[in-house]
Amino acid sequence: TGLAQQRRSEIAQSLPSTNLSSEKQIDPSLPAPAPGFARARVADNPQAPEAKPVGEKTCVACHQLEADHFTHTLHALGLHVANRSDPSIPVCETCHGAGSAHAQNPQGKGLIIAYTKNGGTPIDVQTKTCLTCHAGGPRDHWSGSVHQRNGLSCSDCHNPMAKFSVEGSMAKQSINDTCAQCHKDIRLQFNRRSHMPLPEGQMSCDDCHNPHGSLSNGSSLTSFPLAKTNTVNETCYQCHAEKRGPFLFEHAPVRESCLNCHSPHGSNQNTLLVAPIPFLCQQCHTQQRHPNDLHTPNSLMTGKNPDERIMGRGCLTCHANIHGSNAPAGSKFHE
Amino acid sequence: VPEQKRDSRFRLSEEQKQNRWIPAFAGMATMMLFSTAWADSGIGVDTWRGNKLDPTAGQASEACDARGTTWLAPLQRRSPTGNLYDCPNEAPLAHEIGEWLYYGVLQVGYIGTGDQGVAAWNRYADWRSDKAILSLLDAHFERPSDGSYVDVRASRISDEDQYYQAVFGKAGAYKVQAFVRDMPNILSTDARSIWNGVGTNNLTLPSSLTPGGSTPAQVAAASAAAPTMTLGVKRSKQGLSASTYLTPEWTAYVNLSDEQRKGTRPYGGPFFFAFAFEGPPFNLNDGGVNETIKPINDSTININGGLRYAGPEWRFDFSYTGSFYRDKYTSYNYQSPFKLTALPVIPGAIAAPLYQGQMSTEPDNNYHNFQATATRKIPWNGEISISASGGRMSQDDALIAPINCQGVFGIGLGNLQLGPQNPMLYDCNKWNTTDALSRKTADMRIDTSMFDARIVLQPTPQWTLRGDVKYDRQDYRNIYLAYNPLTGQYGYPSENGTQGSIVPGESGIWDPRTDPSALTRVRSLPLDIQTIDANFGADWKFSDKNTLSATLDYNRYEPSNRERSQIDASSVKLTWVNRSLDWLTLRVNYTYLKQTGNTYNFDPYEFTWSSSMPGYVPPATGTPAHTVDAMRKYDMSSRDENKIDVMATVMPRDDMTVSASVRGDWNSYDARIGRQAYDTVGATVQWEWQFATRSSISAYAAWDRSRLGLSNVQDQANGTGADPTLGGSNYALNGQWWATDAQRDWYGGFTLNHDIGRVRLDVNWNYLYSRGLTDYTYAGPTALAHLVGNEGPGPGGGAFPNMIYRVNSITIGATVPFSERVSLRLFDYYERGRINDWHYLGFDQGLVVGNRVYTDAGPQSYKQNLIGLLVNMKL
């Protein structure tokens, strides 16, 4: 820490008074700023209303190392181009607000918009600043979402100050690792016997969930929290379109919600099933004759009465088209 | 099955290979239409491409910057919740080419694995052989003068496990991305097929077996002689997306993907029961249970696109989503080897010699959905948002014939000659054609509509008020009537005609003239759904570090043709977020939900049966009850739920984080028969210590359990009882039984990243032990499927063997830098998996028992080791 303190004091002594980019003139020979950055302005920091912009060079005088990392991000690439074209567009201060108060009192909490635990900036100021540019689209329903109500900040999941992930400016090495910061139990369910290919890096939590909020709050039988689509099944159909049908003969719970029988994050049964067959089916099927019998280990191949209703695929050996059948003779999903 | 069949399951045809590029060109053309293309990729899937070797897609191999994050503090900063941020990567070594800068990494090497060909080891990965691999190619080009950039990333383990993607764009202006990805899904590596033609839609028996005339011993010999083979499905996907700004407020996007699935998977093939006839009084090997092999050969095109506006007051979002699924096959045929015998309950009964079976595949389908959202900022620092969508999912696939037999099906009396002397014998030619259908295509459709209105207000910094009303509806169009205009009969030949060829009078065909009492399905089941959800909530920030939230939710679910036409669920959710201690962030959520509904109709499906048709004549014993009156299906049942979720992030030191969570969900169902309880409880703790800039240790331990309880009841009248009453003559209480499935999972793991001199060491260990125990009790032995002989007259019980899944894996790696640009990584990945699934107990002794033939021998335990040597070069 001694070295760090010494560097900071040395740098502070050589801090330029200001480097107000707005004092420069727009160079008409340069291309206009890209639309995504054209409206970037110094962020509003309610905790330092009197602060004045100081410009990137002043920031970098102390934050050289941060600048080294930030330079290789998409935010930096776009902001630097925009700043050259229109000097009124800041770089650091687009997200961190005017820096003069912070430069005068670097230890003063909240004098700069900080995206850290002890930076002193309220969560809603942090998120509001990000949404200044990133409002709408996938974030249209952030306000009132479960993550917003639980006091999450954008920077709990995203860290645009360096390249920490190959996609999404995530705070961790992947989307899945980022979600697992809080949802480790859900992540571990993907280690079970049957699971979606998430541990294998073939998909992410974001394929099914919109962590920024959605129209689905999971309160109905056909929805789940932060769903990326309007219903459970629409989400599943994104990768399992063959299950969409509609089939000539439908299986009511299947049409209602895939989650009636499947555990989406992982299961110790085959094919993500909630319970072992035939007991999974016998939660609903008490029809006369064969569906309502109680099977015991005696019905297994090693028992005295091997029985196809429980061996191998169990019920599905005969009722194979259990998701629905398009066969005129398939009302019981036999064909 | 010839050896080459094993690997041909994944091979793309030349046509498919060519087709891979069609959507790419089509997508490009689409983008040309948006020549000033606005795009956004905020919806849909394909958000990540990695592989099992590196799920982070290259990030894990990046070296941490020894200088840390900042000079102004010695340690990593924390996120607002309190998690330590990662150490940033070393700054890349960039080159200049004119105006462009570029940098990247190339990682190539070799993996060696003594693969035993076990499905679980190769799930979603292709580690089946030693091979040279392209672990990673990641190249980045950028032009600082205008913000243009190009990214190329690729990884290739094999033809079946690879991805390539290219992105180009201009920061803040536009982005175009294309990708190609192949992913295997190995389902079984110990399968044995008695059929030829695996992977096609026609499974035929070898010459050693007689279709419909083979004994179990002959089938067992054929199965034992068949080579083991791998069943699995390969997904090959290619996609193109573009997004761009039109103005600072308007953006637009288009995403297009085309995916082919090709392969095989174990499936079914019913030729009626075998279990029912093996014991007294028949002592027959009858019926036929065939685990066939379904060919998978289909493709899906997904497209979505839209326009968005985000201004200071208004926001708009207009989107379209479409999906188009196409299956190469409408159905597949298979031959059953087993001989059928008519039950000797009628003198002279002879079974039709059936052996040809059929299985329909999923129909081609189309899906369209349009959605629009308008949001406006309003006084009190609020927002009001209205969304509406309308969609349609439809399919009109050609229907297959009710049966594909030749000759006759059913039972003959003394002979198999058609005529009035054989009323239980049917002419295949009047059922094996689509002329035997009431219509020749499915013509099924579901129209969807959704409306949502929500408001959020923040009248003061301390208070947030939320309200939301959502209406969602699915209208099921059309209904199918199983009527044969060639015969004037209703219903269908049950189980490829075999049921009516074994059991007199159970053909599955209802004839108001000759068999008016036959009970069979004659109509399809339309399933309309309407949901109305309304919730109101408030968040009270009663101090700078404390927030309390409460949300009241009312949900009305109205399905058609189900046991209840109205289900009401009311819930209250309480949330407390506490940050008052610098070293702790605490989040507590509690939900209580009560689900009720209107009158429960235990038999709402009567209208789909022949008993609802004019001309139906109940049998002398009355129409058999479809089910017991006490059944409460768990989605329709009344239910009380208590759910708690506690998450704590603890910061005991500046360089250390401990995260812990406890979750519980208790569901009590109002059901004497059906699901009665489903409870889950779990706890997780993880610890991370960043003890040096480039060094960290983390560990985790977790436990969870679930308990699902259900009850069912055995009927006493063997299908003829008309009394649906629980405790009545048919569903007598001594036939009731109960089962509990209890799952336990124990998890543990450890990760170390540390520099020892110039060598970077990484260690990763993960452990999972899952144990499932299914036990049961019964009121009396009549509840049992089979009697062993030692049952007492009264209650009893027992349990199945433990269902075990135990995986222990460890990776130890060392990265040695040779120069600023070149390093070598050597790693060893060892994994041991143990699987016990009682469904497959005894399958290792043979896949045929009685008139049953199985293909998949079940999951296998394994021990595998993978050694990798990778050269990492910074470009």
mmCIF file of N, CA and C in Angstrom, chain B residues 752-787:
data_model
loop_
_atom_site.group_PDB
_atom_site.id
_atom_site.type_symbol
_atom_site.label_atom_id
_atom_site.label_comp_id
_atom_site.label_asym_id
_atom_site.label_seq_id
_atom_site.Cartn_x
_atom_site.Cartn_y
_atom_site.Cartn_z
ATOM 1 N N LEU B 752 -8.055 -23.043 -7.225
ATOM 2 C CA LEU B 752 -6.839 -22.315 -6.863
ATOM 3 C C LEU B 752 -6.177 -21.794 -8.134
ATOM 4 N N ASN B 753 -5.823 -20.543 -8.116
ATOM 5 C CA ASN B 753 -4.988 -19.950 -9.162
ATOM 6 C C ASN B 753 -3.828 -19.239 -8.478
ATOM 7 N N HIS B 754 -2.604 -19.654 -8.805
ATOM 8 C CA HIS B 754 -1.460 -19.109 -8.068
ATOM 9 C C HIS B 754 -0.200 -19.210 -8.932
ATOM 10 N N ASP B 755 0.639 -18.207 -8.793
ATOM 11 C CA ASP B 755 1.921 -18.229 -9.502
ATOM 12 C C ASP B 755 2.998 -18.812 -8.601
ATOM 13 N N ILE B 756 3.724 -19.773 -9.146
ATOM 14 C CA ILE B 756 4.892 -20.305 -8.447
ATOM 15 C C ILE B 756 6.088 -19.992 -9.339
ATOM 16 N N GLY B 757 6.784 -18.927 -8.980
ATOM 17 C CA GLY B 757 7.835 -18.441 -9.874
ATOM 18 C C GLY B 757 7.202 -17.989 -11.179
ATOM 19 N N ARG B 758 7.682 -18.527 -12.267
ATOM 20 C CA ARG B 758 7.146 -18.141 -13.580
ATOM 21 C C ARG B 758 5.976 -19.042 -13.996
ATOM 22 N N VAL B 759 5.752 -20.073 -13.213
ATOM 23 C CA VAL B 759 4.717 -21.049 -13.582
ATOM 24 C C VAL B 759 3.391 -20.671 -12.934
ATOM 25 N N ARG B 760 2.343 -20.644 -13.763
ATOM 26 C CA ARG B 760 1.008 -20.353 -13.243
ATOM 27 C C ARG B 760 0.282 -21.678 -13.023
ATOM 28 N N LEU B 761 -0.137 -21.899 -11.799
ATOM 29 C CA LEU B 761 -0.791 -23.144 -11.423
ATOM 30 C C LEU B 761 -2.290 -22.922 -11.288
ATOM 31 N N ASP B 762 -3.072 -23.842 -11.834
ATOM 32 C CA ASP B 762 -4.517 -23.779 -11.611
ATOM 33 C C ASP B 762 -5.033 -25.172 -11.244
ATOM 34 N N VAL B 763 -5.855 -25.192 -10.242
ATOM 35 C CA VAL B 763 -6.444 -26.439 -9.739
ATOM 36 C C VAL B 763 -7.947 -26.213 -9.587
ATOM 37 N N ASN B 764 -8.704 -27.187 -10.060
ATOM 38 C CA ASN B 764 -10.155 -27.077 -9.949
ATOM 39 C C ASN B 764 -10.737 -28.447 -9.617
ATOM 40 N N TRP B 765 -11.455 -28.536 -8.520
ATOM 41 C CA TRP B 765 -12.061 -29.800 -8.101
ATOM 42 C C TRP B 765 -13.547 -29.586 -7.885
ATOM 43 N N ASN B 766 -14.350 -30.491 -8.419
ATOM 44 C CA ASN B 766 -15.795 -30.425 -8.227
ATOM 45 C C ASN B 766 -16.319 -31.808 -7.858
ATOM 46 N N TYR B 767 -17.247 -31.808 -6.916
ATOM 47 C CA TYR B 767 -17.795 -33.068 -6.428
ATOM 48 C C TYR B 767 -19.310 -32.946 -6.297
ATOM 49 N N LEU B 768 -19.989 -33.989 -6.719
ATOM 50 C CA LEU B 768 -21.442 -34.052 -6.545
ATOM 51 C C LEU B 768 -21.829 -35.470 -6.173
ATOM 52 N N TYR B 769 -22.583 -35.592 -5.106
ATOM 53 C CA TYR B 769 -23.140 -36.885 -4.738
ATOM 54 C C TYR B 769 -24.654 -36.716 -4.614
ATOM 55 N N SER B 770 -25.374 -37.362 -5.514
ATOM 56 C CA SER B 770 -26.833 -37.309 -5.502
ATOM 57 C C SER B 770 -27.372 -38.680 -5.131
ATOM 58 N N ARG B 771 -28.319 -38.682 -4.248
ATOM 59 C CA ARG B 771 -28.932 -39.944 -3.850
ATOM 60 C C ARG B 771 -30.442 -39.774 -3.845
ATOM 61 N N GLY B 772 -31.097 -40.572 -4.643
ATOM 62 C CA GLY B 772 -32.550 -40.544 -4.678
ATOM 63 C C GLY B 772 -33.115 -41.815 -4.079
ATOM 64 N N LEU B 773 -34.055 -41.654 -3.182
ATOM 65 C CA LEU B 773 -34.679 -42.819 -2.561
ATOM 66 C C LEU B 773 -36.187 -42.738 -2.770
ATOM 67 N N THR B 774 -36.729 -43.743 -3.440
ATOM 68 C CA THR B 774 -38.168 -43.820 -3.667
ATOM 69 C C THR B 774 -38.723 -44.953 -2.816
ATOM 70 N N ASP B 775 -39.533 -44.590 -1.847
ATOM 71 C CA ASP B 775 -40.146 -45.650 -1.033
ATOM 72 C C ASP B 775 -41.661 -45.563 -1.140
ATOM 73 N N TYR B 776 -42.323 -46.591 -0.628
ATOM 74 C CA TYR B 776 -43.769 -46.698 -0.830
ATOM 75 C C TYR B 776 -44.395 -47.457 0.325
ATOM 76 N N THR B 777 -45.655 -47.190 0.533
ATOM 77 C CA THR B 777 -46.478 -47.989 1.446
ATOM 78 C C THR B 777 -47.808 -48.239 0.744
ATOM 79 N N TYR B 778 -48.500 -49.268 1.185
ATOM 80 C CA TYR B 778 -49.801 -49.567 0.587
ATOM 81 C C TYR B 778 -50.750 -50.067 1.661
ATOM 82 N N ALA B 779 -52.051 -49.836 1.399
ATOM 83 C CA ALA B 779 -53.066 -50.217 2.383
ATOM 84 C C ALA B 779 -53.313 -51.713 2.371
ATOM 85 N N GLY B 780 -53.174 -52.311 1.219
ATOM 86 C CA GLY B 780 -53.387 -53.751 1.099
ATOM 87 C C GLY B 780 -52.712 -54.278 -0.141
ATOM 88 N N PRO B 781 -52.462 -55.557 -0.208
ATOM 89 C CA PRO B 781 -51.726 -56.125 -1.355
ATOM 90 C C PRO B 781 -52.424 -55.943 -2.690
ATOM 91 N N THR B 782 -53.709 -55.631 -2.684
ATOM 92 C CA THR B 782 -54.396 -55.426 -3.964
ATOM 93 C C THR B 782 -53.888 -54.161 -4.662
ATOM 94 N N ALA B 783 -53.125 -53.350 -3.941
ATOM 95 C CA ALA B 783 -52.551 -52.154 -4.557
ATOM 96 C C ALA B 783 -51.389 -52.503 -5.483
ATOM 97 N N LEU B 784 -50.819 -53.665 -5.297
ATOM 98 C CA LEU B 784 -49.575 -54.012 -5.981
ATOM 99 C C LEU B 784 -49.791 -54.444 -7.426
ATOM 100 N N ALA B 785 -48.816 -54.121 -8.254
ATOM 101 C CA ALA B 785 -48.868 -54.549 -9.653
ATOM 102 C C ALA B 785 -48.721 -56.063 -9.759
ATOM 103 N N HIS B 786 -47.882 -56.616 -8.899
ATOM 104 C CA HIS B 786 -47.644 -58.062 -8.905
ATOM 105 C C HIS B 786 -47.496 -58.546 -7.475
ATOM 106 N N LEU B 787 -47.967 -59.730 -7.250
ATOM 107 C CA LEU B 787 -47.794 -60.335 -5.940
ATOM 108 C C LEU B 787 -46.633 -61.322 -5.990
#
